[in-house]
Backbone as ProteinMPNN parsed JSONL, in Angstrom:
{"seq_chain_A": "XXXXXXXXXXXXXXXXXXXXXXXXXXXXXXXXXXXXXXXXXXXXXXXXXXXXXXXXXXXXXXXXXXXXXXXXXXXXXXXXXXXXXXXXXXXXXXXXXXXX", "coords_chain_A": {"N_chain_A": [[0.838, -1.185, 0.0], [0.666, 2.208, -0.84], [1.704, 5.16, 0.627], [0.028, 7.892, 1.603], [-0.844, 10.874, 2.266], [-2.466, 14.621, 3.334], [-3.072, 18.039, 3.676], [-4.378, 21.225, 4.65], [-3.793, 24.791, 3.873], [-3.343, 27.953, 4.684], [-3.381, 31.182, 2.585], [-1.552, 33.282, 2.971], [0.495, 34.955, 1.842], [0.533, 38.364, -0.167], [0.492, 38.354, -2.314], [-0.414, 36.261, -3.4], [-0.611, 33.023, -4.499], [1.294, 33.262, -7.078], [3.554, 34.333, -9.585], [6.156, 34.273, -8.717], [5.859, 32.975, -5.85], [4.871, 30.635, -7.125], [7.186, 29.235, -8.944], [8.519, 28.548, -6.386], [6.898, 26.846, -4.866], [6.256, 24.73, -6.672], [9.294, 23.938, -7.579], [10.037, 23.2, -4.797], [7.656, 21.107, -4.463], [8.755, 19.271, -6.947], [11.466, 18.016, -5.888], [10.568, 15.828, -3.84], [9.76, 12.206, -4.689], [7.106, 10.875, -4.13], [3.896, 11.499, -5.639], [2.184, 14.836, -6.005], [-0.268, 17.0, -5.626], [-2.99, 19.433, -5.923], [-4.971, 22.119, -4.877], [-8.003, 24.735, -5.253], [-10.304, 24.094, -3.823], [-11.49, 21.947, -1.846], [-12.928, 19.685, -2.908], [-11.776, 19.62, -5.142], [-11.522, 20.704, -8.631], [-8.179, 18.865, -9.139], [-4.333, 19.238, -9.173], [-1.647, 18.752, -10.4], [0.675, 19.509, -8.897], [3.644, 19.605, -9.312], [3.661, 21.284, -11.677], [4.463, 24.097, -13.296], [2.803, 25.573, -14.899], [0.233, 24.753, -14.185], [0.143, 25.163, -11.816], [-0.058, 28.047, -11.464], [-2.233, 28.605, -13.099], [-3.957, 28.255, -11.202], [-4.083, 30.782, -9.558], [-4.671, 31.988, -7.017], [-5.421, 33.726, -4.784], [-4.496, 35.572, -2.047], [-5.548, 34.623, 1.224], [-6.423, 32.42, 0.032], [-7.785, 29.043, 0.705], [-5.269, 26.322, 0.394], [-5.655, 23.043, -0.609], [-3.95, 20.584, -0.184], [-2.331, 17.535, -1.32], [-0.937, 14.675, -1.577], [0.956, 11.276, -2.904], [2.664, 8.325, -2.198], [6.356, 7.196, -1.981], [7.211, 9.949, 0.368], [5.383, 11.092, 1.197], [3.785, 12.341, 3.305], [6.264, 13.862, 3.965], [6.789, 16.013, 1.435], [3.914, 17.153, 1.394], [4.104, 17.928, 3.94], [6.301, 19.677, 3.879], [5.421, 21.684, 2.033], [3.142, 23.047, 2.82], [4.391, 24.381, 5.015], [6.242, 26.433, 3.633], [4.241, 27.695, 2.486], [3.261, 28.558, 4.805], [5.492, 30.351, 5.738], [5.138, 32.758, 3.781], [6.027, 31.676, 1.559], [8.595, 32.441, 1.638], [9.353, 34.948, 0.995], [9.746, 37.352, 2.545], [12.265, 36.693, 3.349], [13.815, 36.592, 1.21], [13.924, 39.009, 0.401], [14.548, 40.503, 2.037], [17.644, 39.965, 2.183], [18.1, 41.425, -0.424], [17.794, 43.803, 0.369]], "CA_chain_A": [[0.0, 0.0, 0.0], [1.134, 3.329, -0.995], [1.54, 5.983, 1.421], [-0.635, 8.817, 1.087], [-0.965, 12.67, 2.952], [-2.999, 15.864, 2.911], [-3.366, 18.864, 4.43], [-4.84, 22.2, 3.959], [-3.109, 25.863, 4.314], [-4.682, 29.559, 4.288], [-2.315, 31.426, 1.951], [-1.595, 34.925, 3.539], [1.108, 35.972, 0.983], [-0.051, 39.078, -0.279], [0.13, 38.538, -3.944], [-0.961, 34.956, -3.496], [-0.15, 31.919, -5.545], [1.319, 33.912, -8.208], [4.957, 34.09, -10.019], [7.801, 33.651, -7.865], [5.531, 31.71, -5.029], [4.416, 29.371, -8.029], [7.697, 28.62, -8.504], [9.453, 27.926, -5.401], [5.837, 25.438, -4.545], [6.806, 23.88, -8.042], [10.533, 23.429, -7.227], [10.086, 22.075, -3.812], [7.112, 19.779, -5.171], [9.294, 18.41, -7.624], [12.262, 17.55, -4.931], [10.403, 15.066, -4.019], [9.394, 11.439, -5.393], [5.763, 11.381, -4.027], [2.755, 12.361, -6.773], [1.751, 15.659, -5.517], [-1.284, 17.46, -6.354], [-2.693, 20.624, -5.161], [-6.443, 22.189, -5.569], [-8.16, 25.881, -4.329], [-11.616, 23.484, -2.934], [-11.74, 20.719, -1.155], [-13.485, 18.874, -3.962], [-11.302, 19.861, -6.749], [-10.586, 19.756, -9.151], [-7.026, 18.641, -8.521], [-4.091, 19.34, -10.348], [-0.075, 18.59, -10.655], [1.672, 20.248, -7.979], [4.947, 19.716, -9.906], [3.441, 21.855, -12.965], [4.224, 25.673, -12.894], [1.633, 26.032, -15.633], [-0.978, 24.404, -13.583], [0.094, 25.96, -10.492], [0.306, 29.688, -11.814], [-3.837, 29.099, -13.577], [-4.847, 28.33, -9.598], [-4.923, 31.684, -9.535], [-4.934, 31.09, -5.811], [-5.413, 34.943, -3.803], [-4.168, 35.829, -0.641], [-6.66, 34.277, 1.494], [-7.239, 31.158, -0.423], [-7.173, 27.891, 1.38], [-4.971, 25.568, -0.442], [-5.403, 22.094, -0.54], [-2.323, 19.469, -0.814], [-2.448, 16.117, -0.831], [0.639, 13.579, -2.264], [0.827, 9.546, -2.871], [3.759, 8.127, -2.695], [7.442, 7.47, -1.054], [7.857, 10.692, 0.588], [4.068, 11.482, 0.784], [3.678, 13.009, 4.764], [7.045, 15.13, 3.802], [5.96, 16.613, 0.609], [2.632, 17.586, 2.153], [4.76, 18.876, 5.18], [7.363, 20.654, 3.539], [4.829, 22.674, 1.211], [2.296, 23.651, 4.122], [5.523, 25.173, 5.244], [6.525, 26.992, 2.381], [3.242, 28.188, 2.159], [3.016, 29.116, 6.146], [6.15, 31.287, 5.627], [4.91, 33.36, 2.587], [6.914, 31.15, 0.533], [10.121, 32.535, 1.939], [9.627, 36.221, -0.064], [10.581, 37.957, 3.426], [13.829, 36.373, 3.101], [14.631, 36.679, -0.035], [13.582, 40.898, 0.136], [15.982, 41.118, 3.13], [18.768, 40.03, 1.47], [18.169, 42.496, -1.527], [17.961, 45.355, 0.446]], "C_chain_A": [[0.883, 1.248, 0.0], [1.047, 4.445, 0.149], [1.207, 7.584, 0.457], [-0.617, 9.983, 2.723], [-1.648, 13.413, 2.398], [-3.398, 16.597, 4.237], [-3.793, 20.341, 3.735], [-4.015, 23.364, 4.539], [-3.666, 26.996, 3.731], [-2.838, 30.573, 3.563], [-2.448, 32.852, 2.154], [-0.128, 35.881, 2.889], [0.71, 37.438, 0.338], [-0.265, 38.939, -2.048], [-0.435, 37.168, -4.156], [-0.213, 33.703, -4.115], [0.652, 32.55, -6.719], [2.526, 33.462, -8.85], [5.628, 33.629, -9.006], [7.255, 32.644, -6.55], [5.349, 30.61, -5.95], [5.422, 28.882, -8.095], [8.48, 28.166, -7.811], [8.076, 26.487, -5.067], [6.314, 24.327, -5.557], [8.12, 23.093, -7.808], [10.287, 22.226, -5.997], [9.126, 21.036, -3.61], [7.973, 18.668, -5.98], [10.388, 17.737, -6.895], [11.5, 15.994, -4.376], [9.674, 13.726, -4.682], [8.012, 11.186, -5.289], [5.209, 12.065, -5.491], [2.087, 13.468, -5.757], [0.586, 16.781, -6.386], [-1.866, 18.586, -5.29], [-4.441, 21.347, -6.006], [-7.059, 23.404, -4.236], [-9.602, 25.367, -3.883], [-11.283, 22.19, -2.614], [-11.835, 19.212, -1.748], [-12.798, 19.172, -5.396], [-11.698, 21.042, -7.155], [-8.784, 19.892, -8.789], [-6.35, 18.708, -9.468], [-2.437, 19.589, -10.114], [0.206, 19.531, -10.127], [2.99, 20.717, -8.793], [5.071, 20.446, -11.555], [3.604, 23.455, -12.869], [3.174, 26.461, -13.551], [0.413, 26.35, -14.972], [-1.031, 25.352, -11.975], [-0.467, 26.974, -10.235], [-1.611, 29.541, -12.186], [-4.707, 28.423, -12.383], [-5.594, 29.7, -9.53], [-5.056, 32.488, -8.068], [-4.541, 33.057, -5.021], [-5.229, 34.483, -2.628], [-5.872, 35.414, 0.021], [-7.349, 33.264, 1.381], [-6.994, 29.705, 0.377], [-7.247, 26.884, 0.572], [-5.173, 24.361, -0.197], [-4.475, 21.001, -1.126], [-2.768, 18.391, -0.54], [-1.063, 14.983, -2.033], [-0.023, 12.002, -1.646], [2.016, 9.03, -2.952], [4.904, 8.061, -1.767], [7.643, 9.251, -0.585], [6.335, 11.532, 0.937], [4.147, 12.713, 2.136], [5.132, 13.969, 4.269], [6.757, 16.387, 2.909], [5.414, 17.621, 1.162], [3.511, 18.772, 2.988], [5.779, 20.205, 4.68], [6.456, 21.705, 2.645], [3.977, 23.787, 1.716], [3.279, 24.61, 4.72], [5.522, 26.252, 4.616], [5.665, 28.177, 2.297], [3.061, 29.353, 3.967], [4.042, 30.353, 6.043], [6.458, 32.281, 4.458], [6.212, 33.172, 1.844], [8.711, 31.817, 0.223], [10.515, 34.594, 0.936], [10.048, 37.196, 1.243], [11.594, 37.95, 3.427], [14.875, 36.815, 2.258], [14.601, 38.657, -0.189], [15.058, 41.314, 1.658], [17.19, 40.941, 2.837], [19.104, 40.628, 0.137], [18.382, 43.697, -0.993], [19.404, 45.361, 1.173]], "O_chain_A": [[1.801, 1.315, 0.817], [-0.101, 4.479, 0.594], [1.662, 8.128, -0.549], [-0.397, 9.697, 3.9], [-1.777, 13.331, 1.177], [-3.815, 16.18, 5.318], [-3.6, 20.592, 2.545], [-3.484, 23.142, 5.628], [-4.272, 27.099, 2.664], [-1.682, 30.541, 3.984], [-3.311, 33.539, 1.609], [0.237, 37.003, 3.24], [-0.041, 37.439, 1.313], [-1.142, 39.451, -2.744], [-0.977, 36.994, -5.248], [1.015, 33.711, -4.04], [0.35, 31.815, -7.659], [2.732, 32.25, -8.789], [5.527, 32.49, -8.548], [7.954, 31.698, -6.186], [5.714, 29.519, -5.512], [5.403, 27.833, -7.452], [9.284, 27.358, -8.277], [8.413, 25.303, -5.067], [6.69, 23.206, -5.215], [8.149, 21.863, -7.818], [10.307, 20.997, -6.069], [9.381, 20.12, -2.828], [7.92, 17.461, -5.746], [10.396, 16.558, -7.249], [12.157, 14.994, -4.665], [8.763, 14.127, -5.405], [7.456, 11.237, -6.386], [5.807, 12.852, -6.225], [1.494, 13.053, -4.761], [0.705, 17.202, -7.536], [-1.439, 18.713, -4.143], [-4.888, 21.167, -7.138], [-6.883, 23.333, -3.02], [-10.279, 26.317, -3.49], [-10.717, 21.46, -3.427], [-11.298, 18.147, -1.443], [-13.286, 18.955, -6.505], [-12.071, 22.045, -6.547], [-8.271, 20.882, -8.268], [-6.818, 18.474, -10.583], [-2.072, 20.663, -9.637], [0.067, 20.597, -10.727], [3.341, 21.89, -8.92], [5.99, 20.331, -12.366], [2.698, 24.034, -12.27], [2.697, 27.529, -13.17], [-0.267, 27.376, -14.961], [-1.921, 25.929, -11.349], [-1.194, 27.176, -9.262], [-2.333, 30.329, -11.574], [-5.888, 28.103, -12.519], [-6.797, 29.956, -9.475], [-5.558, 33.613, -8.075], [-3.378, 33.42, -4.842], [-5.588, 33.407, -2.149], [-6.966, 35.73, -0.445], [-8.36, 32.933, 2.0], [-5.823, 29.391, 0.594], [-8.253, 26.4, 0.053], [-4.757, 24.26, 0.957], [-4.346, 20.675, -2.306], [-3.547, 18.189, 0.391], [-0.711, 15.012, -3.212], [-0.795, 11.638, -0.759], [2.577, 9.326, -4.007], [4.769, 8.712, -0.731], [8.352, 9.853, -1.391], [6.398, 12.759, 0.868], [4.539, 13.856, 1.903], [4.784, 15.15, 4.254], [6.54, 17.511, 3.361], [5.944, 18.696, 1.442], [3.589, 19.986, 2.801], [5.865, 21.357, 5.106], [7.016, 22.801, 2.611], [3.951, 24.962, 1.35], [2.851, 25.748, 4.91], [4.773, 27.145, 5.012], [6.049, 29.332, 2.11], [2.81, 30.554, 4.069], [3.52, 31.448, 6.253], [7.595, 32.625, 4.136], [7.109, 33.969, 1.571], [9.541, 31.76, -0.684], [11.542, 35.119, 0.506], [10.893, 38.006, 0.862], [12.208, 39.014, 3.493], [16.045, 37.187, 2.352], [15.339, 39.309, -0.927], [15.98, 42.089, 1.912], [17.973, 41.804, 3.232], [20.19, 40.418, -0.403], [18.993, 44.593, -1.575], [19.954, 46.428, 1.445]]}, "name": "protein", "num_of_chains": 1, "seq": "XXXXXXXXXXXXXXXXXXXXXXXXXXXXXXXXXXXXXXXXXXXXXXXXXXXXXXXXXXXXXXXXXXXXXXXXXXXXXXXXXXXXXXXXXXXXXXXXXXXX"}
């Protein structure tokens, strides 16, 4: 039996899902081996985490609560590591403090 995960996260970036969060989610989706998939209801539709295409036509506003869910070796990390990602507005604090 395959190991499977999901969890949900409220996305309080201010520009949302957009460019440069799309792809760092994308990158650190693809890191691991897990099928990861990723959807702005509950019920779908669902749709390749590891796609920046698919990611980016989420669409996904500040505010939106994302849903993750992965299958697969690495499934509960995935999941974990993206909820992350997502908890620390995808790391764009970071990256702005070391520009200025």
């Amino acid at each position: 039996m395959s190991a499977s995960a999901e969890a949900t996260v409220l996305i309080t970036h201010e520009v949302g899902l957009h460019a440069r969060p799309s792809v760092k989610f994308t990158k650190l989706a693809k890191s691991f081996a897990a099928e990861v998939e990723v959807a702005v209801a509950a019920n779908g539709p669902w749709f390749d985490a590891k796609s920046i295409v698919k990611v980016m036509a989420a669409k996904a506003p500040k505010g939106t609560v994302l849903h993750i869910r992965a299958r697969g070796d690495g499934a509960e990390q995935a999941v974990g590591a993206l909820v992350d990602l997502v908890q620390r507005d995808f790391d764009e604090d970071r990256d702005h403090a070391r520009s200025a």
